[in-house]
CSV table of C-alpha atoms in Angstrom, one decimal:
chain,number,residue,atom,x,y,z
A,150,UNK,CA,50.5,46.5,23.4
A,151,UNK,CA,50.8,42.7,24.1
A,152,UNK,CA,48.0,43.2,26.0
A,153,UNK,CA,45.2,44.3,23.6
A,154,UNK,CA,46.5,41.9,21.2
A,155,UNK,CA,46.8,39.1,22.7
A,156,UNK,CA,42.7,40.0,23.9
A,157,UNK,CA,41.6,40.9,20.6
A,158,UNK,CA,43.1,37.6,19.0
A,159,UNK,CA,41.1,36.1,22.1
A,160,UNK,CA,37.9,37.9,20.7
A,161,UNK,CA,38.7,37.2,16.5
A,162,UNK,CA,39.2,33.5,17.9
A,163,UNK,CA,35.5,33.1,19.5
A,164,UNK,CA,33.6,34.5,17.0
A,165,UNK,CA,35.6,31.9,14.9
A,166,UNK,CA,35.1,29.3,18.2
A,167,UNK,CA,31.0,31.1,17.1
A,168,UNK,CA,30.3,30.7,13.9
A,169,UNK,CA,31.9,27.4,14.0
A,170,UNK,CA,29.3,26.2,15.3
A,171,UNK,CA,27.1,27.5,13.6
A,172,UNK,CA,27.9,25.4,10.8
A,173,UNK,CA,28.6,22.9,12.8
A,174,UNK,CA,24.8,22.9,13.4
A,175,UNK,CA,23.5,23.4,9.9
A,176,UNK,CA,26.1,20.4,8.4
A,177,UNK,CA,24.9,17.8,10.8
A,178,UNK,CA,21.8,19.1,9.9
A,179,UNK,CA,22.1,18.3,6.1
A,180,UNK,CA,23.7,14.7,7.1
A,181,UNK,CA,21.0,13.5,9.3
A,182,UNK,CA,19.2,14.8,6.1
A,183,UNK,CA,20.8,12.6,4.4
A,184,UNK,CA,21.3,10.0,6.3
A,185,UNK,CA,17.6,10.0,6.3
A,186,UNK,CA,17.1,10.3,2.3
A,187,UNK,CA,19.4,6.7,2.2
A,188,UNK,CA,18.0,5.4,5.1
A,189,UNK,CA,14.0,5.5,3.5
A,190,UNK,CA,15.8,4.4,-0.1
A,191,UNK,CA,17.0,1.0,1.6
A,192,UNK,CA,14.5,0.2,3.0
A,193,UNK,CA,12.2,0.5,-0.3
A,194,UNK,CA,14.7,-0.6,-2.5
A,195,UNK,CA,14.9,-4.1,0.4
A,196,UNK,CA,11.0,-4.0,-0.3
A,197,UNK,CA,11.1,-4.1,-4.0
A,198,UNK,CA,13.8,-7.1,-3.7
A,199,UNK,CA,11.2,-8.8,-1.0
A,200,UNK,CA,8.3,-8.9,-3.2
A,201,UNK,CA,9.5,-9.8,-6.5
A,202,UNK,CA,10.7,-12.6,-4.3
A,203,UNK,CA,7.6,-13.2,-3.1
A,204,UNK,CA,6.2,-12.9,-6.9
A,205,UNK,CA,9.3,-15.5,-8.0
A,206,UNK,CA,7.6,-17.7,-5.3
A,207,UNK,CA,4.0,-17.2,-6.6
A,208,UNK,CA,4.4,-17.7,-9.8
A,209,UNK,CA,6.6,-21.0,-9.1
A,210,UNK,CA,2.8,-21.8,-6.6
A,211,UNK,CA,0.8,-21.2,-9.2
A,212,UNK,CA,2.4,-22.5,-12.2
A,213,UNK,CA,2.9,-25.7,-9.7
A,214,UNK,CA,-0.6,-26.0,-9.1
A,215,UNK,CA,-1.3,-25.2,-13.1
A,216,UNK,CA,1.1,-27.8,-14.5
A,217,UNK,CA,0.2,-30.7,-12.0
A,218,UNK,CA,-3.7,-29.8,-13.2
A,219,UNK,CA,-2.8,-30.1,-16.7
A,220,UNK,CA,-1.4,-33.2,-16.1
A,221,UNK,CA,-4.7,-34.3,-13.9
A,222,UNK,CA,-2.5,-35.1,-10.7
A,223,UNK,CA,-4.0,-31.8,-9.3
A,224,UNK,CA,-5.0,-32.0,-5.8
A,225,UNK,CA,-8.8,-32.8,-7.3
A,226,UNK,CA,-7.6,-35.9,-8.8
A,227,UNK,CA,-6.0,-37.2,-5.6
A,228,UNK,CA,-7.9,-39.5,-3.0
A,229,UNK,CA,-7.0,-39.3,0.7
A,230,UNK,CA,-8.0,-43.1,0.4
A,231,UNK,CA,-5.4,-43.9,-1.4
A,232,UNK,CA,-5.4,-48.1,-1.7
A,233,UNK,CA,-3.3,-49.5,-3.4
A,234,UNK,CA,-2.7,-47.0,-5.2
A,235,UNK,CA,-5.6,-46.0,-6.3
A,236,UNK,CA,-5.6,-42.0,-7.2
A,237,UNK,CA,-8.2,-40.2,-8.2
A,238,UNK,CA,-5.6,-40.0,-11.2
A,239,UNK,CA,-5.7,-43.9,-12.1
A,240,UNK,CA,-9.1,-44.2,-11.2
A,241,UNK,CA,-10.0,-43.1,-14.5
A,242,UNK,CA,-7.2,-45.0,-15.7
A,243,UNK,CA,-9.2,-47.7,-14.9
A,244,UNK,CA,-12.8,-46.5,-15.2
A,245,UNK,CA,-12.0,-45.7,-19.1
A,246,UNK,CA,-10.5,-48.7,-19.2
A,247,UNK,CA,-12.9,-51.0,-17.6
A,248,UNK,CA,-16.0,-49.3,-19.4
A,249,UNK,CA,-14.3,-49.8,-22.7
A,250,UNK,CA,-13.5,-53.3,-22.4
A,251,UNK,CA,-11.1,-55.0,-24.5
A,252,UNK,CA,-9.1,-57.4,-22.5
A,253,UNK,CA,-7.9,-60.6,-23.8
A,254,UNK,CA,-8.5,-64.1,-21.8
A,255,UNK,CA,-8.3,-68.2,-21.7
A,256,UNK,CA,-11.7,-69.3,-21.1
A,257,UNK,CA,-11.5,-73.1,-19.4
A,258,UNK,CA,-11.2,-75.1,-22.3
A,259,UNK,CA,-8.4,-73.0,-22.9
A,260,UNK,CA,-9.6,-70.2,-26.6
A,261,UNK,CA,-9.4,-66.6,-25.9
A,262,UNK,CA,-12.6,-64.9,-25.4
A,263,UNK,CA,-12.4,-60.7,-25.5
A,264,UNK,CA,-14.2,-59.4,-21.8
A,265,UNK,CA,-17.0,-56.8,-22.7
A,266,UNK,CA,-16.8,-54.0,-21.3
A,267,UNK,CA,-18.4,-52.9,-18.1
A,268,UNK,CA,-21.7,-50.5,-16.9
A,269,UNK,CA,-20.5,-47.3,-15.1
A,270,UNK,CA,-22.2,-48.8,-12.4
A,271,UNK,CA,-21.0,-52.0,-12.0
A,272,UNK,CA,-17.5,-50.2,-11.6
A,273,UNK,CA,-18.2,-48.0,-9.6
A,274,UNK,CA,-18.8,-51.0,-6.9
A,275,UNK,CA,-15.9,-52.6,-7.8
A,276,UNK,CA,-14.0,-50.0,-7.4
A,277,UNK,CA,-16.0,-49.2,-4.0
A,278,UNK,CA,-15.2,-52.6,-2.4
A,279,UNK,CA,-11.3,-53.0,-3.5
A,280,UNK,CA,-10.8,-49.5,-2.0
A,281,UNK,CA,-13.3,-50.6,1.2
A,282,UNK,CA,-11.8,-53.8,0.9
A,283,UNK,CA,-8.1,-52.4,1.3
A,284,UNK,CA,-6.9,-52.6,-2.2
A,285,UNK,CA,-8.6,-56.5,-1.6
A,286,UNK,CA,-11.5,-58.4,-4.0
A,287,UNK,CA,-14.2,-60.5,-1.2
A,288,UNK,CA,-13.2,-64.0,-1.7
A,289,UNK,CA,-16.0,-66.3,-2.2
A,290,UNK,CA,-16.5,-69.1,0.5
A,291,UNK,CA,-15.3,-72.6,0.0
A,292,UNK,CA,-18.8,-74.3,0.3
A,293,UNK,CA,-17.2,-77.9,1.0
A,294,UNK,CA,-15.1,-75.9,3.3
A,295,UNK,CA,-16.4,-73.9,6.4
A,296,UNK,CA,-14.2,-71.2,7.5
A,297,UNK,CA,-12.7,-71.7,3.6
A,298,UNK,CA,-12.5,-69.6,0.4
A,299,UNK,CA,-12.4,-70.9,-3.3
A,300,UNK,CA,-8.5,-69.9,-4.5
A,301,UNK,CA,-9.0,-67.2,-7.7
A,302,UNK,CA,-13.1,-67.1,-6.4
A,303,UNK,CA,-14.6,-64.3,-6.0
A,304,UNK,CA,-17.8,-63.6,-3.8
A,305,UNK,CA,-19.3,-60.4,-7.0
A,306,UNK,CA,-17.2,-60.9,-9.5
A,307,UNK,CA,-15.1,-63.4,-12.1
A,308,UNK,CA,-11.4,-63.8,-12.2
A,309,UNK,CA,-11.5,-62.5,-15.8
A,310,UNK,CA,-13.1,-59.0,-14.2
A,311,UNK,CA,-10.8,-59.3,-11.2
A,312,UNK,CA,-7.4,-59.8,-13.4
A,313,UNK,CA,-8.9,-57.1,-15.8
A,314,UNK,CA,-9.4,-54.5,-13.2
A,315,UNK,CA,-6.2,-55.5,-11.4
A,316,UNK,CA,-4.2,-54.5,-14.7
A,317,UNK,CA,-5.9,-51.4,-16.0
A,318,UNK,CA,-4.8,-50.7,-12.0
A,319,UNK,CA,-0.7,-51.4,-13.2
A,320,UNK,CA,-1.3,-49.2,-16.2
A,321,UNK,CA,-2.8,-46.4,-14.5
A,322,UNK,CA,0.0,-46.7,-12.1
A,323,UNK,CA,2.3,-47.1,-15.0
A,324,UNK,CA,0.2,-43.9,-16.9
A,325,UNK,CA,0.3,-41.9,-13.9
A,326,UNK,CA,4.1,-41.6,-13.4
A,327,UNK,CA,5.0,-40.6,-16.6
A,328,UNK,CA,2.6,-37.8,-15.9
A,329,UNK,CA,4.4,-37.5,-13.0
A,330,UNK,CA,8.0,-36.9,-14.9
A,331,UNK,CA,6.7,-35.4,-17.2
A,332,UNK,CA,5.1,-32.9,-14.8
A,333,UNK,CA,8.4,-33.2,-13.3
A,334,UNK,CA,10.1,-31.9,-15.6
A,335,UNK,CA,8.6,-29.1,-16.9
A,336,UNK,CA,8.0,-27.7,-13.3
A,337,UNK,CA,11.7,-27.9,-13.0
A,338,UNK,CA,11.9,-25.4,-16.8
A,339,UNK,CA,8.9,-22.9,-15.1
A,340,UNK,CA,12.0,-22.6,-12.3
A,341,UNK,CA,14.8,-22.4,-14.4
A,342,UNK,CA,12.3,-19.2,-16.1
A,343,UNK,CA,11.9,-17.9,-13.2
A,344,UNK,CA,15.2,-17.9,-11.6
A,345,UNK,CA,16.1,-16.5,-15.1
A,346,UNK,CA,14.0,-13.7,-15.1
A,347,UNK,CA,14.1,-13.0,-10.9
A,348,UNK,CA,17.9,-12.5,-11.5
A,349,UNK,CA,17.2,-9.9,-14.7
A,350,UNK,CA,14.2,-8.2,-12.8
A,351,UNK,CA,16.9,-7.9,-9.6
A,352,UNK,CA,19.6,-6.6,-12.0
A,353,UNK,CA,17.8,-3.8,-13.4
A,354,UNK,CA,16.1,-3.4,-9.8
A,355,UNK,CA,20.5,-2.6,-8.3
A,356,UNK,CA,21.8,-0.9,-10.3
A,357,UNK,CA,18.1,1.6,-10.0
A,358,UNK,CA,19.1,1.6,-6.6
A,359,UNK,CA,22.4,2.2,-7.0
A,360,UNK,CA,22.1,5.3,-9.2
A,361,UNK,CA,19.7,6.9,-6.6
A,362,UNK,CA,21.9,6.3,-3.8
A,363,UNK,CA,24.9,7.9,-5.5
A,364,UNK,CA,24.6,10.8,-5.6
A,365,UNK,CA,22.9,10.2,-1.5
A,366,UNK,CA,26.3,8.6,-0.5
A,367,UNK,CA,27.9,11.1,-2.0
A,368,UNK,CA,26.4,14.3,-0.4
A,369,UNK,CA,27.5,12.1,3.2
A,370,UNK,CA,30.6,11.9,2.4
A,371,UNK,CA,30.9,15.3,1.7
A,372,UNK,CA,29.6,16.7,5.1
A,373,UNK,CA,31.4,14.3,6.7
A,374,UNK,CA,34.1,15.8,5.4
A,375,UNK,CA,33.3,18.3,5.8
A,376,UNK,CA,31.9,17.9,9.6
A,377,UNK,CA,35.5,16.0,10.6
A,378,UNK,CA,37.4,19.8,8.8
A,379,UNK,CA,35.1,22.3,11.3
A,380,UNK,CA,35.7,19.4,14.7
A,381,UNK,CA,39.1,19.7,14.0
A,382,UNK,CA,39.4,23.9,13.0
A,383,UNK,CA,37.9,23.8,16.7
A,384,UNK,CA,39.9,21.7,18.3
A,385,UNK,CA,42.4,24.0,18.0
A,386,UNK,CA,40.3,27.4,18.0
A,387,UNK,CA,39.6,25.5,21.6
A,388,UNK,CA,43.5,25.1,21.9
A,389,UNK,CA,44.7,28.7,21.4
A,390,UNK,CA,41.1,30.5,22.7
A,391,UNK,CA,42.7,28.5,26.4
A,392,UNK,CA,46.6,29.4,25.6
A,393,UNK,CA,45.4,33.3,25.1
A,394,UNK,CA,43.3,32.9,27.9
A,395,UNK,CA,45.9,31.8,29.6
A,396,UNK,CA,48.7,34.6,28.1
A,397,UNK,CA,45.8,36.9,29.2
A,398,UNK,CA,45.2,35.7,33.0
A,399,UNK,CA,50.0,36.4,32.6
A,400,UNK,CA,50.0,40.3,31.4
A,401,UNK,CA,46.9,41.3,33.1
A,402,UNK,CA,49.8,40.5,36.4
A,403,UNK,CA,52.3,41.5,34.8
A,404,UNK,CA,51.0,44.9,34.3
A,405,UNK,CA,48.6,44.7,36.9
A,406,UNK,CA,50.5,47.6,40.2
A,407,UNK,CA,52.2,45.5,43.4
A,408,UNK,CA,52.4,49.4,45.4
A,409,UNK,CA,55.3,47.3,47.1
A,410,UNK,CA,53.4,45.2,47.4
A,411,UNK,CA,54.7,41.9,45.3
């Protein structure tokens, strides 16, 4: 009787073990699918966050270019041959001031005079000479001293024109510095606005991501708990089966006739 009971319990446990193994396979398959869904969701939102960062950088870069152009500081307004601070911005200021004229100066007799405006062609020649000479004008040779030059005298321009030109450069550089400051302030303000926008966009995206991941994470947790419970139960069943195997073996041994040989 003990042998039959032990064999019955052993077979019952084997059937339960087989069912547990099948259930484990199903749970593992579900868990694998859920984990893949979590991974795909996380990758998708990682890409969306990266796109937001790229979009913010592009907005800032484009805005910076636009602001610099608005203040006359774009790439087209700056010269690579920046001799004596003669950028494109400064060129525009100098050209306008020299063409307009109106510079005050005193002649040799001390009388105040007004410098007349120059033609665009002469202004271009002055600028070309200034930059070709590294920020200087060609001095006038001293006719009485070979190899010497006259002080404050120039080969192609009178002193008043040169003085007005240099003053216009100073005015242009001051105006450029002010515009650079204004552009920088506007760029900083825009960058701050973009940062606020980016924070708001990321916060909304994080909330959306959490809403998408929450049920998946919960399902993953439940499946992991179920798998852990089945693993624990399977371990116990294996131990019980081993116990009944030993019991059956012992009962068989005890009930087997020895015919006086044992």
